[in-house]
């Protein structure tokens, strides 16, 4: 083909509205939760058509490649492959993160942890090191907690976002760290990532330590929704026998890495607030608080070491 020539892809004759309706019905028949939303998100991902354009032109024809891609996406979702693994992205705290089977899919509940961390940093209560706020995110996964915290702190945080901040994410999985680094680069957020078992290979102390550790009881893993049980990395879910294994370790091992007056903040399972708060209390933490998510369930526990 000469440079001046254009090749327009052939249309299939299938209209956007028809494809969406068929996709929705197939997902519904397969027992997929929220089939309407998933069918739409997949259509939008494949075609790039916004909702406004769709409602204005539902009769617009799809190209052959779009039709084939949408068919493939619907087939995968019917097999209960998570929507985010099909599209490759998930929004969190207003930012778009790449996800894969190597990391937990960021969930809205976890935004409560980031919001509480931002409140603490914005209040001036978090200690700094030579004027720099240092934050550590354990079990960082996709990096969504650390990176969104750094992004929003800079954008509208303390001192107009001008305060120097150093962020480190730690994870045992090298492949998860690869995803986190890719997200940091994509979002242009400077952060450091280290591979290790919790505090292994972490150096220095921090005014703020955040973590959404594995907290599902081992016996409950096989009863989880298929999208989670089959596709989320098991090591990111398994909190051992009682679900508290990593909370115990972090509370016990954090002291050399937590500045005086520093905060330790956890995401928790909705029935773990009392147990985690008790672990922190016995570990020397003060001013322990529990925060609920939008559903009214306990979701975050944090305290200050002094």
Short mmCIF file of C-alpha atoms in Angstrom, two decimals:
data_model
loop_
_atom_site.label_atom_id
_atom_site.label_comp_id
_atom_site.label_asym_id
_atom_site.label_seq_id
_atom_site.Cartn_x
_atom_site.Cartn_y
_atom_site.Cartn_z
CA UNK A 1 0.00 0.00 0.00
CA UNK A 2 1.36 3.43 -0.97
CA UNK A 3 1.72 6.00 1.86
CA UNK A 4 -1.05 8.09 0.35
CA UNK A 5 -3.53 5.22 0.29
CA UNK A 6 -5.95 4.54 3.13
CA UNK A 7 -7.46 1.20 3.96
CA UNK A 8 -10.78 1.45 5.75
CA UNK A 9 -11.59 -1.63 7.79
CA UNK A 10 -14.68 -3.47 6.71
CA UNK A 11 -17.85 -3.16 8.74
CA UNK A 12 -19.61 -6.25 10.05
CA UNK A 13 -23.15 -4.97 9.89
CA UNK A 14 -23.51 -5.55 13.64
CA UNK A 15 -24.68 -2.44 15.42
CA UNK A 16 -23.35 -1.21 18.77
CA UNK A 17 -26.77 -1.51 20.38
CA UNK A 18 -27.29 -5.05 19.17
CA UNK A 19 -23.81 -6.13 20.31
CA UNK A 20 -24.38 -4.62 23.75
CA UNK A 21 -27.79 -6.30 24.16
CA UNK A 22 -26.44 -9.68 23.10
CA UNK A 23 -23.41 -9.37 25.37
CA UNK A 24 -25.56 -8.38 28.33
CA UNK A 25 -27.89 -11.35 27.88
CA UNK A 26 -25.01 -13.81 27.56
CA UNK A 27 -23.39 -12.52 30.74
CA UNK A 28 -26.71 -12.66 32.56
CA UNK A 29 -27.25 -16.25 31.46
CA UNK A 30 -23.76 -17.14 32.68
CA UNK A 31 -24.57 -15.80 36.16
CA UNK A 32 -22.10 -12.92 35.96
CA UNK A 33 -22.83 -10.24 38.59
CA UNK A 34 -23.85 -6.87 37.11
CA UNK A 35 -24.07 -8.06 33.50
CA UNK A 36 -25.31 -4.67 32.26
CA UNK A 37 -22.25 -2.83 33.56
CA UNK A 38 -19.74 -5.44 32.46
CA UNK A 39 -21.19 -5.68 28.95
CA UNK A 40 -20.95 -1.92 28.67
CA UNK A 41 -17.40 -1.62 30.02
CA UNK A 42 -16.21 -4.31 27.61
CA UNK A 43 -17.90 -2.59 24.68
CA UNK A 44 -16.36 0.73 25.65
CA UNK A 45 -12.92 -0.86 26.06
CA UNK A 46 -13.08 -2.48 22.60
CA UNK A 47 -14.61 0.39 20.63
CA UNK A 48 -13.59 3.50 22.56
CA UNK A 49 -17.20 4.69 22.25
CA UNK A 50 -18.32 6.89 25.14
CA UNK A 51 -21.76 6.55 26.68
CA UNK A 52 -22.83 9.88 25.18
CA UNK A 53 -21.81 8.77 21.69
CA UNK A 54 -23.41 5.37 22.17
CA UNK A 55 -26.78 6.84 23.11
CA UNK A 56 -26.52 9.28 20.21
CA UNK A 57 -25.63 6.57 17.66
CA UNK A 58 -26.57 3.07 18.91
CA UNK A 59 -27.01 2.06 15.28
CA UNK A 60 -23.35 2.68 14.46
CA UNK A 61 -21.79 -0.40 12.89
CA UNK A 62 -18.79 -2.15 14.41
CA UNK A 63 -15.70 -3.09 12.43
CA UNK A 64 -14.71 -6.70 11.99
CA UNK A 65 -11.88 -6.41 14.50
CA UNK A 66 -14.12 -4.69 17.06
CA UNK A 67 -16.78 -7.35 16.71
CA UNK A 68 -14.25 -10.17 17.07
CA UNK A 69 -12.61 -8.49 20.07
CA UNK A 70 -15.96 -7.94 21.80
CA UNK A 71 -16.97 -11.54 21.20
CA UNK A 72 -13.68 -12.68 22.77
CA UNK A 73 -14.19 -10.40 25.77
CA UNK A 74 -17.74 -11.60 26.40
CA UNK A 75 -16.61 -15.21 26.15
CA UNK A 76 -13.85 -14.62 28.72
CA UNK A 77 -16.19 -12.83 31.11
CA UNK A 78 -18.72 -15.66 30.83
CA UNK A 79 -15.88 -17.91 32.02
CA UNK A 80 -15.68 -15.60 35.09
CA UNK A 81 -12.33 -14.09 34.17
CA UNK A 82 -12.41 -10.76 36.03
CA UNK A 83 -13.43 -7.75 33.98
CA UNK A 84 -10.23 -5.96 34.96
CA UNK A 85 -8.06 -8.82 33.73
CA UNK A 86 -9.78 -8.58 30.36
CA UNK A 87 -9.48 -4.80 30.03
CA UNK A 88 -6.13 -4.70 31.87
CA UNK A 89 -7.04 -1.65 33.94
CA UNK A 90 -8.90 -0.60 37.08
CA UNK A 91 -9.70 2.86 38.37
CA UNK A 92 -8.70 3.64 41.96
CA UNK A 93 -8.80 7.03 43.69
CA UNK A 94 -9.56 8.63 40.33
CA UNK A 95 -6.43 7.16 38.72
CA UNK A 96 -6.15 4.33 36.21
CA UNK A 97 -3.95 1.40 37.24
CA UNK A 98 -2.76 -1.49 35.14
CA UNK A 99 -3.63 -4.84 36.68
CA UNK A 100 -2.93 -8.48 35.90
CA UNK A 101 -3.22 -11.90 37.50
CA UNK A 102 -0.05 -11.08 39.47
CA UNK A 103 -1.76 -8.51 41.71
CA UNK A 104 -4.99 -8.00 43.60
CA UNK A 105 -7.49 -5.91 41.70
CA UNK A 106 -7.77 -2.53 43.48
CA UNK A 107 -11.14 -2.23 45.19
CA UNK A 108 -13.10 0.80 46.28
CA UNK A 109 -13.06 -0.30 49.94
CA UNK A 110 -9.29 0.23 50.00
CA UNK A 111 -9.74 3.91 49.16
CA UNK A 112 -10.69 4.41 52.82
CA UNK A 113 -7.12 3.53 53.81
CA UNK A 114 -5.66 6.08 51.40
CA UNK A 115 -8.12 8.76 52.51
CA UNK A 116 -7.25 8.26 56.19
CA UNK A 117 -3.53 8.38 55.37
CA UNK A 118 -4.04 11.65 53.50
CA UNK A 119 -5.98 13.10 56.44
CA UNK A 120 -3.18 12.19 58.85
CA UNK A 121 -0.51 13.65 56.58
CA UNK A 122 -2.58 16.78 55.99
CA UNK A 123 -3.08 17.35 59.69
CA UNK A 124 0.64 17.73 60.30
CA UNK A 125 0.57 14.90 62.85
CA UNK A 126 2.82 12.55 60.88
CA UNK A 127 6.49 12.95 61.84
CA UNK A 128 9.00 13.82 59.14
CA UNK A 129 12.71 13.14 58.70
CA UNK A 130 14.66 16.34 58.03
CA UNK A 131 11.47 17.85 56.61
CA UNK A 132 10.67 14.86 54.39
CA UNK A 133 7.61 12.70 54.98
CA UNK A 134 8.56 9.05 54.42
CA UNK A 135 5.84 6.49 53.75
CA UNK A 136 6.13 2.71 53.42
CA UNK A 137 3.50 0.49 51.76
CA UNK A 138 3.80 -3.18 52.68
CA UNK A 139 2.33 -5.83 50.34
CA UNK A 140 2.13 -3.10 47.72
CA UNK A 141 0.84 -5.26 44.84
CA UNK A 142 -0.15 -2.96 41.99
CA UNK A 143 1.14 0.02 43.98
CA UNK A 144 -2.32 1.59 44.03
CA UNK A 145 -2.21 2.57 47.72
CA UNK A 146 1.24 4.12 47.69
CA UNK A 147 0.96 5.80 44.29
CA UNK A 148 -2.48 7.30 44.85
CA UNK A 149 -1.37 8.57 48.27
CA UNK A 150 1.70 10.23 46.74
CA UNK A 151 -0.32 11.66 43.86
CA UNK A 152 -3.03 13.25 45.97
CA UNK A 153 -0.68 14.43 48.70
CA UNK A 154 1.31 16.33 46.09
CA UNK A 155 -1.79 17.64 44.36
CA UNK A 156 -3.65 19.00 47.37
CA UNK A 157 -1.83 17.84 50.47
CA UNK A 158 0.00 19.52 53.30
CA UNK A 159 1.90 22.74 52.54
CA UNK A 160 0.15 22.99 49.20
CA UNK A 161 1.70 19.70 48.18
CA UNK A 162 5.22 21.18 48.32
CA UNK A 163 6.46 19.09 51.24
CA UNK A 164 9.15 16.60 50.15
CA UNK A 165 7.82 13.03 50.25
CA UNK A 166 9.63 9.73 49.90
CA UNK A 167 7.59 6.62 49.15
CA UNK A 168 8.64 2.95 49.17
CA UNK A 169 6.56 -0.09 48.28
CA UNK A 170 7.57 -3.59 49.39
CA UNK A 171 6.29 -6.90 48.09
CA UNK A 172 7.47 -10.50 48.08
CA UNK A 173 6.39 -10.98 44.45
CA UNK A 174 8.81 -9.80 41.78
CA UNK A 175 6.04 -9.93 39.18
CA UNK A 176 3.75 -7.78 41.31
CA UNK A 177 6.54 -5.23 41.68
CA UNK A 178 6.86 -5.17 37.91
CA UNK A 179 3.23 -4.10 37.68
CA UNK A 180 3.73 -1.48 40.43
CA UNK A 181 6.76 -0.02 38.65
CA UNK A 182 4.84 0.14 35.40
CA UNK A 183 2.03 2.03 37.14
CA UNK A 184 4.49 4.46 38.72
CA UNK A 185 6.01 5.16 35.32
CA UNK A 186 2.66 5.52 33.61
CA UNK A 187 1.38 7.94 36.26
CA UNK A 188 4.76 9.73 36.47
CA UNK A 189 4.84 9.32 40.25
CA UNK A 190 8.33 8.89 41.75
CA UNK A 191 8.46 5.93 44.11
CA UNK A 192 10.90 3.19 45.07
CA UNK A 193 10.02 -0.49 45.14
CA UNK A 194 11.88 -3.28 46.93
CA UNK A 195 11.41 -7.02 46.89
CA UNK A 196 11.25 -8.82 50.20
CA UNK A 197 9.18 -10.43 52.92
CA UNK A 198 7.52 -7.43 54.61
CA UNK A 199 10.40 -5.37 56.12
CA UNK A 200 13.14 -7.47 54.54
CA UNK A 201 15.35 -5.14 52.46
CA UNK A 202 13.55 -2.05 53.81
CA UNK A 203 15.96 0.54 55.18
CA UNK A 204 15.35 3.53 57.43
CA UNK A 205 12.32 4.71 59.38
CA UNK A 206 8.99 6.10 58.26
CA UNK A 207 6.38 8.46 59.63
CA UNK A 208 3.64 6.43 58.00
CA UNK A 209 3.40 2.69 57.33
CA UNK A 210 0.42 1.46 55.30
CA UNK A 211 -0.64 -2.08 54.48
CA UNK A 212 -3.46 -4.08 52.96
CA UNK A 213 -2.01 -7.49 53.83
CA UNK A 214 -3.49 -10.91 53.05
CA UNK A 215 -6.29 -11.37 55.60
CA UNK A 216 -8.64 -14.11 54.37
CA UNK A 217 -8.68 -17.18 56.60
CA UNK A 218 -7.21 -20.16 54.76
CA UNK A 219 -10.34 -22.26 55.29
CA UNK A 220 -12.45 -19.56 53.60
CA UNK A 221 -10.42 -19.24 50.39
CA UNK A 222 -12.28 -21.95 48.48
CA UNK A 223 -15.64 -20.31 49.21
CA UNK A 224 -14.70 -16.98 47.64
CA UNK A 225 -16.31 -15.68 44.46
CA UNK A 226 -14.88 -17.38 41.35
CA UNK A 227 -13.34 -14.14 40.10
CA UNK A 228 -11.31 -13.91 43.32
CA UNK A 229 -10.69 -17.59 44.08
CA UNK A 230 -9.54 -18.53 40.59
CA UNK A 231 -7.77 -15.39 39.39
CA UNK A 232 -6.42 -13.31 42.27
CA UNK A 233 -2.97 -14.48 43.44
CA UNK A 234 -3.53 -16.80 46.40
CA UNK A 235 -0.50 -15.47 48.27
CA UNK A 236 -2.14 -12.03 48.25
CA UNK A 237 -5.28 -13.42 49.90
CA UNK A 238 -4.16 -16.06 52.40
CA UNK A 239 -3.92 -14.66 55.92
CA UNK A 240 -3.24 -18.14 57.35
CA UNK A 241 -5.40 -19.96 59.87
CA UNK A 242 -7.13 -17.04 61.58
CA UNK A 243 -6.44 -14.33 59.00
CA UNK A 244 -4.26 -12.36 61.43
CA UNK A 245 -0.82 -13.76 60.59
CA UNK A 246 0.48 -10.71 58.76
CA UNK A 247 -1.03 -8.22 61.21
CA UNK A 248 0.85 -9.93 64.04
CA UNK A 249 4.10 -9.86 62.11
CA UNK A 250 3.79 -6.24 61.02
CA UNK A 251 2.91 -5.00 64.50
CA UNK A 252 5.81 -7.00 65.95
CA UNK A 253 8.38 -6.11 63.29
CA UNK A 254 7.51 -2.49 62.49
CA UNK A 255 9.08 -0.78 65.49
CA UNK A 256 12.63 -0.34 64.05
CA UNK A 257 11.06 1.21 60.96
CA UNK A 258 8.47 3.48 62.53
CA UNK A 259 9.47 6.97 63.68
CA UNK A 260 8.43 8.11 67.14
CA UNK A 261 4.87 9.32 66.85
CA UNK A 262 4.52 7.54 63.51
CA UNK A 263 1.31 5.96 62.25
CA UNK A 264 0.60 2.35 61.33
CA UNK A 265 -2.52 1.97 59.16
CA UNK A 266 -4.16 -1.27 58.02
CA UNK A 267 -6.99 -2.33 55.79
CA UNK A 268 -8.83 -5.17 57.54
CA UNK A 269 -11.55 -7.72 56.95
CA UNK A 270 -14.92 -6.46 58.17
CA UNK A 271 -14.87 -8.76 61.23
CA UNK A 272 -11.26 -8.12 62.27
CA UNK A 273 -11.34 -4.64 63.80
CA UNK A 274 -11.38 -5.74 67.44
CA UNK A 275 -8.61 -8.31 66.99
CA UNK A 276 -6.30 -6.00 65.02
CA UNK A 277 -6.91 -3.09 67.39
CA UNK A 278 -6.04 -5.39 70.29
CA UNK A 279 -2.80 -6.47 68.59
CA UNK A 280 -1.85 -2.82 68.12
CA UNK A 281 -2.79 -1.89 71.68
CA UNK A 282 -0.63 -4.68 73.07
CA UNK A 283 2.15 -3.62 70.70
CA UNK A 284 2.35 -0.16 72.27
CA UNK A 285 0.14 1.84 69.91
CA UNK A 286 -2.03 4.70 71.13
CA UNK A 287 -4.99 6.66 69.73
CA UNK A 288 -6.26 3.58 67.90
CA UNK A 289 -9.22 4.22 65.62
CA UNK A 290 -11.48 2.14 63.39
CA UNK A 291 -12.97 3.58 60.20
CA UNK A 292 -15.85 2.19 58.17
CA UNK A 293 -16.26 1.89 54.41
CA UNK A 294 -19.20 3.20 52.38
CA UNK A 295 -21.19 0.05 53.18
CA UNK A 296 -20.85 0.78 56.91
CA UNK A 297 -18.43 -2.09 57.53
CA UNK A 298 -15.22 -1.82 59.55
CA UNK A 299 -12.44 -1.39 57.00
CA UNK A 300 -9.42 0.46 58.44
CA UNK A 301 -7.62 0.34 61.78
CA UNK A 302 -4.80 2.71 62.63
CA UNK A 303 -2.83 3.95 65.59
CA UNK A 304 0.20 6.00 66.58
CA UNK A 305 3.35 4.74 68.25
CA UNK A 306 4.76 6.95 70.98
#
